[in-house]
Short mmCIF file of C-alpha atoms and ligand atoms in Angstrom, two decimals:
data_model
loop_
_atom_site.label_atom_id
_atom_site.label_comp_id
_atom_site.label_asym_id
_atom_site.label_seq_id
_atom_site.Cartn_x
_atom_site.Cartn_y
_atom_site.Cartn_z
CA MET A 1 107.73 93.77 74.15
CA SER A 2 109.76 95.81 76.59
CA SER A 3 110.93 99.39 76.58
CA SER A 4 114.44 100.85 76.92
CA GLN A 5 112.79 103.90 78.47
CA LYS A 6 112.64 103.87 82.26
CA LEU A 7 109.61 104.42 84.47
CA VAL A 8 109.60 105.31 88.16
CA VAL A 9 106.39 104.98 90.20
CA LEU A 10 106.13 106.71 93.57
CA GLY A 11 103.20 105.76 95.78
CA SER A 12 101.35 103.66 98.31
CA ILE A 13 101.31 100.02 99.29
CA ASN A 14 98.30 98.51 101.11
CA ALA A 15 97.11 95.15 102.31
CA ASP A 16 93.53 95.04 101.00
CA HIS A 17 90.89 93.29 103.17
CA ILE A 18 88.09 92.64 100.69
CA LEU A 19 84.54 91.51 101.48
CA THR A 20 81.69 91.09 99.00
CA LEU A 21 78.19 92.12 100.20
CA GLU A 22 74.77 92.32 98.55
CA HIS A 23 74.82 96.07 99.18
CA PHE A 24 76.90 98.54 101.19
CA PRO A 25 75.85 98.64 104.90
CA HIS A 26 73.72 101.56 106.15
CA PRO A 27 74.87 103.33 109.36
CA GLY A 28 74.31 100.95 112.29
CA GLN A 29 73.72 97.93 110.03
CA THR A 30 75.71 94.66 110.15
CA LEU A 31 75.75 92.45 107.07
CA SER A 32 77.21 89.02 106.37
CA GLY A 33 79.46 88.92 103.35
CA ARG A 34 81.25 86.33 101.20
CA ASP A 35 84.57 85.74 99.44
CA TYR A 36 86.68 87.46 102.12
CA GLN A 37 90.27 87.79 101.00
CA ILE A 38 93.45 89.67 101.87
CA ALA A 39 95.11 90.78 98.65
CA PHE A 40 98.13 92.96 97.88
CA GLY A 41 96.99 96.45 96.84
CA GLY A 42 97.55 100.17 97.20
CA LYS A 43 97.27 102.53 94.26
CA GLY A 44 101.02 103.01 93.83
CA ALA A 45 101.77 99.30 94.11
CA ASN A 46 98.93 98.31 91.77
CA GLN A 47 100.18 100.76 89.14
CA ALA A 48 103.78 99.57 89.54
CA VAL A 49 102.63 95.95 89.16
CA ALA A 50 100.53 96.83 86.10
CA ALA A 51 103.58 98.49 84.53
CA GLY A 52 105.89 95.60 85.43
CA ARG A 53 103.52 92.95 84.09
CA SER A 54 102.87 94.89 80.88
CA GLY A 55 106.58 95.14 80.12
CA ALA A 56 107.93 98.42 81.55
CA ASP A 57 111.46 98.90 82.87
CA ILE A 58 110.23 100.03 86.23
CA ARG A 59 111.46 101.14 89.65
CA PHE A 60 109.20 101.80 92.64
CA ILE A 61 109.66 104.34 95.47
CA ALA A 62 107.51 103.35 98.45
CA CYS A 63 107.39 102.32 102.11
CA VAL A 64 106.14 99.14 103.81
CA GLY A 65 105.80 98.39 107.51
CA GLU A 66 108.19 96.34 109.57
CA ASP A 67 105.95 93.29 109.23
CA ASP A 68 105.62 89.99 107.45
CA ILE A 69 103.10 91.16 104.85
CA GLY A 70 105.35 94.06 103.85
CA GLN A 71 108.24 91.64 103.30
CA ARG A 72 106.05 89.29 101.24
CA MET A 73 104.89 92.21 99.09
CA ILE A 74 108.48 93.17 98.28
CA GLU A 75 109.15 89.56 97.23
CA GLN A 76 106.08 89.66 94.98
CA PHE A 77 107.14 93.01 93.42
CA ASN A 78 110.43 91.38 92.41
CA LYS A 79 108.48 88.56 90.72
CA ASP A 80 106.45 91.26 88.95
CA ARG A 81 109.67 92.64 87.38
CA ILE A 82 109.85 95.72 89.61
CA ASP A 83 113.16 97.15 90.86
CA THR A 84 112.58 97.43 94.64
CA GLN A 85 115.83 99.12 95.73
CA ALA A 86 113.70 102.12 96.87
CA VAL A 87 110.98 100.13 98.67
CA SER A 88 111.94 100.24 102.36
CA PRO A 89 110.52 98.88 105.61
CA VAL A 90 109.87 101.66 108.15
CA GLN A 91 110.80 100.88 111.74
CA GLY A 92 107.87 100.66 114.16
CA GLN A 93 105.24 101.10 111.42
CA SER A 94 102.77 98.64 109.94
CA THR A 95 102.09 98.29 106.22
CA GLY A 96 99.14 100.38 104.96
CA VAL A 97 95.70 98.78 105.07
CA ALA A 98 92.58 99.21 102.94
CA LEU A 99 89.19 97.88 104.07
CA ILE A 100 87.12 97.30 100.94
CA PHE A 101 83.45 96.40 100.46
CA VAL A 102 82.36 95.20 97.01
CA ASN A 103 78.61 95.21 96.25
CA ALA A 104 76.48 93.00 93.97
CA VAL A 105 77.05 95.29 90.97
CA ALA A 106 80.85 95.19 91.38
CA GLU A 107 81.18 98.72 92.83
CA ASN A 108 83.44 99.23 95.84
CA CYS A 109 83.93 101.59 98.76
CA ILE A 110 87.22 101.83 100.59
CA GLY A 111 88.55 102.99 103.99
CA ILE A 112 92.31 103.45 104.32
CA PHE A 113 94.83 103.31 107.18
CA ALA A 114 98.02 104.92 105.80
CA GLY A 115 100.54 103.14 108.09
CA ALA A 116 104.02 103.24 106.54
CA ASN A 117 102.72 105.17 103.51
CA ALA A 118 102.56 108.27 105.75
CA CYS A 119 106.36 107.98 106.19
CA LEU A 120 107.12 108.62 102.51
CA SER A 121 108.60 112.01 103.43
CA THR A 122 110.32 114.69 101.36
CA ASP A 123 113.62 113.43 102.86
CA TYR A 124 112.84 109.96 101.58
CA VAL A 125 112.13 111.38 98.12
CA GLN A 126 115.45 113.26 98.21
CA GLN A 127 117.28 110.03 99.13
CA HIS A 128 115.97 108.55 95.88
CA ALA A 129 116.17 111.69 93.72
CA ASN A 130 118.67 110.06 91.35
CA LEU A 131 116.23 107.28 90.59
CA ILE A 132 113.76 109.95 89.44
CA ARG A 133 116.38 111.95 87.50
CA SER A 134 117.56 108.86 85.64
CA SER A 135 114.04 107.87 84.53
CA ASN A 136 112.05 109.00 81.51
CA ALA A 137 108.67 109.19 83.29
CA LEU A 138 107.38 109.52 86.86
CA LEU A 139 103.93 108.13 87.71
CA LEU A 140 102.23 109.48 90.86
CA GLN A 141 98.94 109.08 92.74
CA LEU A 142 97.63 110.69 95.96
CA GLU A 143 97.83 108.07 98.76
CA THR A 144 101.17 109.33 100.12
CA PRO A 145 101.97 112.77 101.66
CA LEU A 146 101.24 115.60 99.22
CA GLU A 147 104.45 117.55 99.96
CA SER A 148 106.50 114.50 98.92
CA ILE A 149 104.50 114.12 95.71
CA ILE A 150 105.23 117.77 94.87
CA GLU A 151 108.92 117.27 95.74
CA ALA A 152 109.15 114.28 93.39
CA ALA A 153 107.34 116.13 90.60
CA GLU A 154 109.72 119.10 90.96
CA ILE A 155 112.78 116.85 90.74
CA ALA A 156 111.28 115.23 87.64
CA GLN A 157 110.39 118.48 85.91
CA ASN A 158 113.82 119.99 86.59
CA SER A 159 115.41 116.96 84.88
CA GLY A 160 113.08 116.79 81.89
CA VAL A 161 111.33 113.66 83.20
CA LYS A 162 107.66 113.42 82.16
CA VAL A 163 105.22 113.68 85.10
CA ILE A 164 102.02 111.62 84.98
CA LEU A 165 99.56 112.20 87.82
CA ASN A 166 96.67 109.86 88.57
CA PRO A 167 94.82 112.20 90.99
CA ALA A 168 93.31 109.39 93.09
CA PRO A 169 91.71 109.34 95.57
CA ALA A 170 89.72 112.48 94.75
CA ARG A 171 90.77 115.74 96.41
CA GLU A 172 91.44 119.35 95.51
CA LEU A 173 95.03 119.99 94.47
CA PRO A 174 97.30 123.05 94.67
CA GLU A 175 98.32 124.81 91.44
CA ALA A 176 101.90 124.21 92.66
CA LEU A 177 101.43 120.53 91.80
CA LEU A 178 99.20 120.85 88.73
CA ARG A 179 101.68 123.10 86.91
CA LEU A 180 104.32 120.34 87.17
CA VAL A 181 102.11 117.74 85.49
CA ASP A 182 102.38 116.69 81.82
CA ILE A 183 99.61 114.08 81.78
CA ILE A 184 96.69 113.78 84.21
CA THR A 185 94.35 110.77 84.44
CA PRO A 186 91.33 111.49 86.69
CA ASN A 187 88.16 109.41 86.79
CA GLU A 188 84.84 111.27 86.74
CA THR A 189 84.77 111.83 90.54
CA GLU A 190 88.35 113.08 90.58
CA ALA A 191 87.71 115.34 87.58
CA LEU A 192 84.75 116.84 89.49
CA SER A 193 86.99 117.61 92.49
CA LEU A 194 89.56 119.29 90.25
CA THR A 195 87.26 121.19 87.87
CA GLY A 196 83.77 121.40 89.40
CA VAL A 197 82.33 119.79 86.23
CA ILE A 198 79.90 116.88 86.70
CA ILE A 199 80.64 114.46 83.87
CA HIS A 200 77.55 112.85 82.30
CA ASP A 201 78.66 112.78 78.69
CA GLU A 202 81.45 113.55 76.25
CA LYS A 203 80.62 117.27 76.19
CA ASP A 204 81.13 117.47 79.97
CA ALA A 205 84.37 115.51 79.68
CA ALA A 206 85.61 117.95 77.03
CA GLU A 207 84.74 120.88 79.32
CA ALA A 208 86.58 119.34 82.29
CA ALA A 209 89.57 118.57 80.06
CA CYS A 210 89.69 122.22 78.87
CA ILE A 211 89.83 123.44 82.48
CA LEU A 212 92.74 121.07 83.18
CA HIS A 213 94.51 122.19 79.98
CA SER A 214 94.12 125.80 81.16
CA LYS A 215 96.29 124.88 84.17
CA GLY A 216 99.11 123.96 81.80
CA ILE A 217 98.52 120.20 81.53
CA LYS A 218 99.05 119.06 77.93
CA THR A 219 97.36 115.65 78.00
CA VAL A 220 94.16 114.88 79.89
CA VAL A 221 92.77 111.35 80.09
CA ILE A 222 89.43 111.10 81.91
CA THR A 223 88.58 107.48 82.69
CA MET A 224 84.84 106.81 82.46
CA GLY A 225 84.44 103.17 83.54
CA SER A 226 83.10 100.74 80.93
CA ARG A 227 82.49 103.63 78.49
CA GLY A 228 86.24 104.03 78.03
CA VAL A 229 88.30 107.20 78.35
CA TRP A 230 88.12 110.79 77.13
CA LEU A 231 91.55 111.53 75.65
CA SER A 232 92.31 115.21 75.14
CA GLU A 233 95.62 116.40 73.74
CA SER A 234 96.13 120.17 73.79
CA GLY A 235 92.36 120.66 73.54
CA GLN A 236 91.65 118.05 70.80
CA GLY A 237 89.45 115.44 72.45
CA GLN A 238 88.02 112.04 71.53
CA LEU A 239 86.38 109.06 73.22
CA VAL A 240 88.50 105.91 73.23
CA ALA A 241 85.82 103.27 73.74
CA GLY A 242 86.18 100.62 76.45
CA PHE A 243 85.64 96.88 75.99
CA LYS A 244 82.46 95.14 77.16
CA VAL A 245 83.21 92.45 79.76
CA ASN A 246 81.42 90.88 82.75
CA ALA A 247 82.71 92.79 85.76
CA VAL A 248 83.51 90.91 89.00
CA ASP A 249 84.98 93.90 90.81
CA THR A 250 86.57 97.15 89.68
CA ILE A 251 89.34 97.25 92.33
CA ALA A 252 92.57 98.35 90.62
CA ALA A 253 90.91 98.82 87.21
CA GLY A 254 92.02 102.47 87.15
CA ASP A 255 95.46 101.50 88.47
CA THR A 256 95.84 98.86 85.77
CA PHE A 257 94.86 101.45 83.16
CA ASN A 258 97.51 103.88 84.44
CA GLY A 259 100.36 101.36 84.64
CA ALA A 260 99.61 99.95 81.19
CA PHE A 261 99.02 103.39 79.62
CA VAL A 262 102.40 104.79 80.72
CA THR A 263 104.16 101.57 79.71
CA ALA A 264 102.72 101.84 76.20
CA LEU A 265 103.65 105.54 75.93
CA LEU A 266 107.24 104.73 76.91
CA GLU A 267 107.32 102.13 74.13
CA GLY A 268 106.58 104.96 71.69
CA LYS A 269 102.89 104.26 71.10
CA THR A 270 100.67 107.26 70.39
CA ALA A 271 98.39 108.36 73.24
CA LEU A 272 95.44 106.91 71.29
CA ASP A 273 97.06 103.47 70.89
CA ALA A 274 98.30 103.57 74.49
CA ALA A 275 94.75 104.32 75.71
CA ARG A 276 93.36 101.40 73.70
CA PHE A 277 96.07 99.09 75.09
CA ALA A 278 95.35 100.30 78.64
CA ASN A 279 91.57 99.93 78.15
CA ALA A 280 92.20 96.27 77.28
CA ALA A 281 94.37 95.77 80.39
CA ALA A 282 91.69 97.38 82.60
CA ALA A 283 88.93 95.30 80.98
CA ILE A 284 90.78 92.09 81.88
CA ALA A 285 91.35 93.36 85.45
CA VAL A 286 87.62 93.91 86.12
CA THR A 287 86.84 90.28 85.19
CA ARG A 288 89.00 89.15 88.16
CA SER A 289 88.76 89.83 91.88
CA GLY A 290 91.18 91.80 94.04
CA GLY A 291 93.83 94.46 93.38
CA GLN A 292 97.16 93.02 92.24
CA PRO A 293 95.78 89.49 91.68
CA SER A 294 93.58 90.94 88.92
CA VAL A 295 96.36 92.75 87.01
CA PRO A 296 97.11 91.05 83.64
CA TRP A 297 100.48 90.19 82.08
CA ARG A 298 101.54 91.52 78.66
CA GLU A 299 100.78 88.27 76.85
CA GLU A 300 97.20 88.37 78.18
CA ILE A 301 96.66 91.96 77.05
CA ASP A 302 98.04 91.25 73.57
CA ALA A 303 95.88 88.11 73.27
CA PHE A 304 92.79 90.08 74.37
CA LEU A 305 93.44 92.78 71.78
CA ASN A 306 94.09 90.22 69.04
CA ALA A 307 90.80 88.50 69.89
CA GLN A 308 88.97 91.86 69.61
CA THR A 309 90.47 92.52 66.19
CA ALA A 310 89.37 89.07 65.05
CA LEU A 311 85.72 89.73 66.10
O1 RIB B 1 92.76 101.65 93.53
C1 RIB B 1 92.53 100.50 94.30
C2 RIB B 1 93.32 100.55 95.55
O2 RIB B 1 92.84 101.63 96.32
C3 RIB B 1 93.18 99.34 96.44
O3 RIB B 1 94.12 98.34 96.13
C4 RIB B 1 93.32 99.91 97.82
O4 RIB B 1 94.50 99.56 98.46
C5 RIB B 1 93.20 101.42 97.67
O5 RIB B 1 94.42 102.00 97.82
#
């Protein structure tokens, strides 16, 4: 299935250095790990790949370094059905890097070096403004400069393009950005940063969603790990349950959810059906290691959902 509606993703690209440890190191401690790998990642890139593999008509606005890994990533994006005309190498910069520890219970912690991602300037956004204007939806995250994210969201809103913000990683955000957003998709930590509400249960999720609605955001989707997502549309909320799987690591699970969710919305699915589709995509991703290597293709998501229905 593919959509005639167009998606543009604006965001980061990182080379992920991933190491699995029994537990996260304490200050001053050195630990030996296993399964070291360098995988293609970055929240923007992971979401673009998730959209491309799940069938979206997708373009990506991003920056890589002037290095071999950046070039190889662009080649991989093309294989993942992403239009890369707005993915550019930046002279004298290296591609972004993420250093990731995964522990024995599949949690991760991440340190980032922005590299070329820091060069995604407002001028760069303006150079690609037509790509935004000619799309139906713009998907954003927070690993590139905030002023450029706001610039892109303004261009989108002025042209009637839907703005979807995955507010990751967690930080406080100016009202100037929030009022441009149609759909927001925080996890529990990000929802806490934006609303001050600690989310233990569905009641807390509903409270956090109400605060985000009060800022003018129509659709709030709070991702809650294996429990699923709290979907709230203009104040009417419900839990869309997740699927039980054996998690290997959760890197890019949220990104996979976002890319698949927006793809399904652009195909005309309801938010409820899109959330179920995206929960399935994210469930597959956590059974595999790494960022982009774990992102499923459309056929895999459909097969997973069919198998659930047959249960
Ligand atoms: O969301 C996962 C991503 O966060 C990783 O791929 C890493 O690059 C960091 O950006």
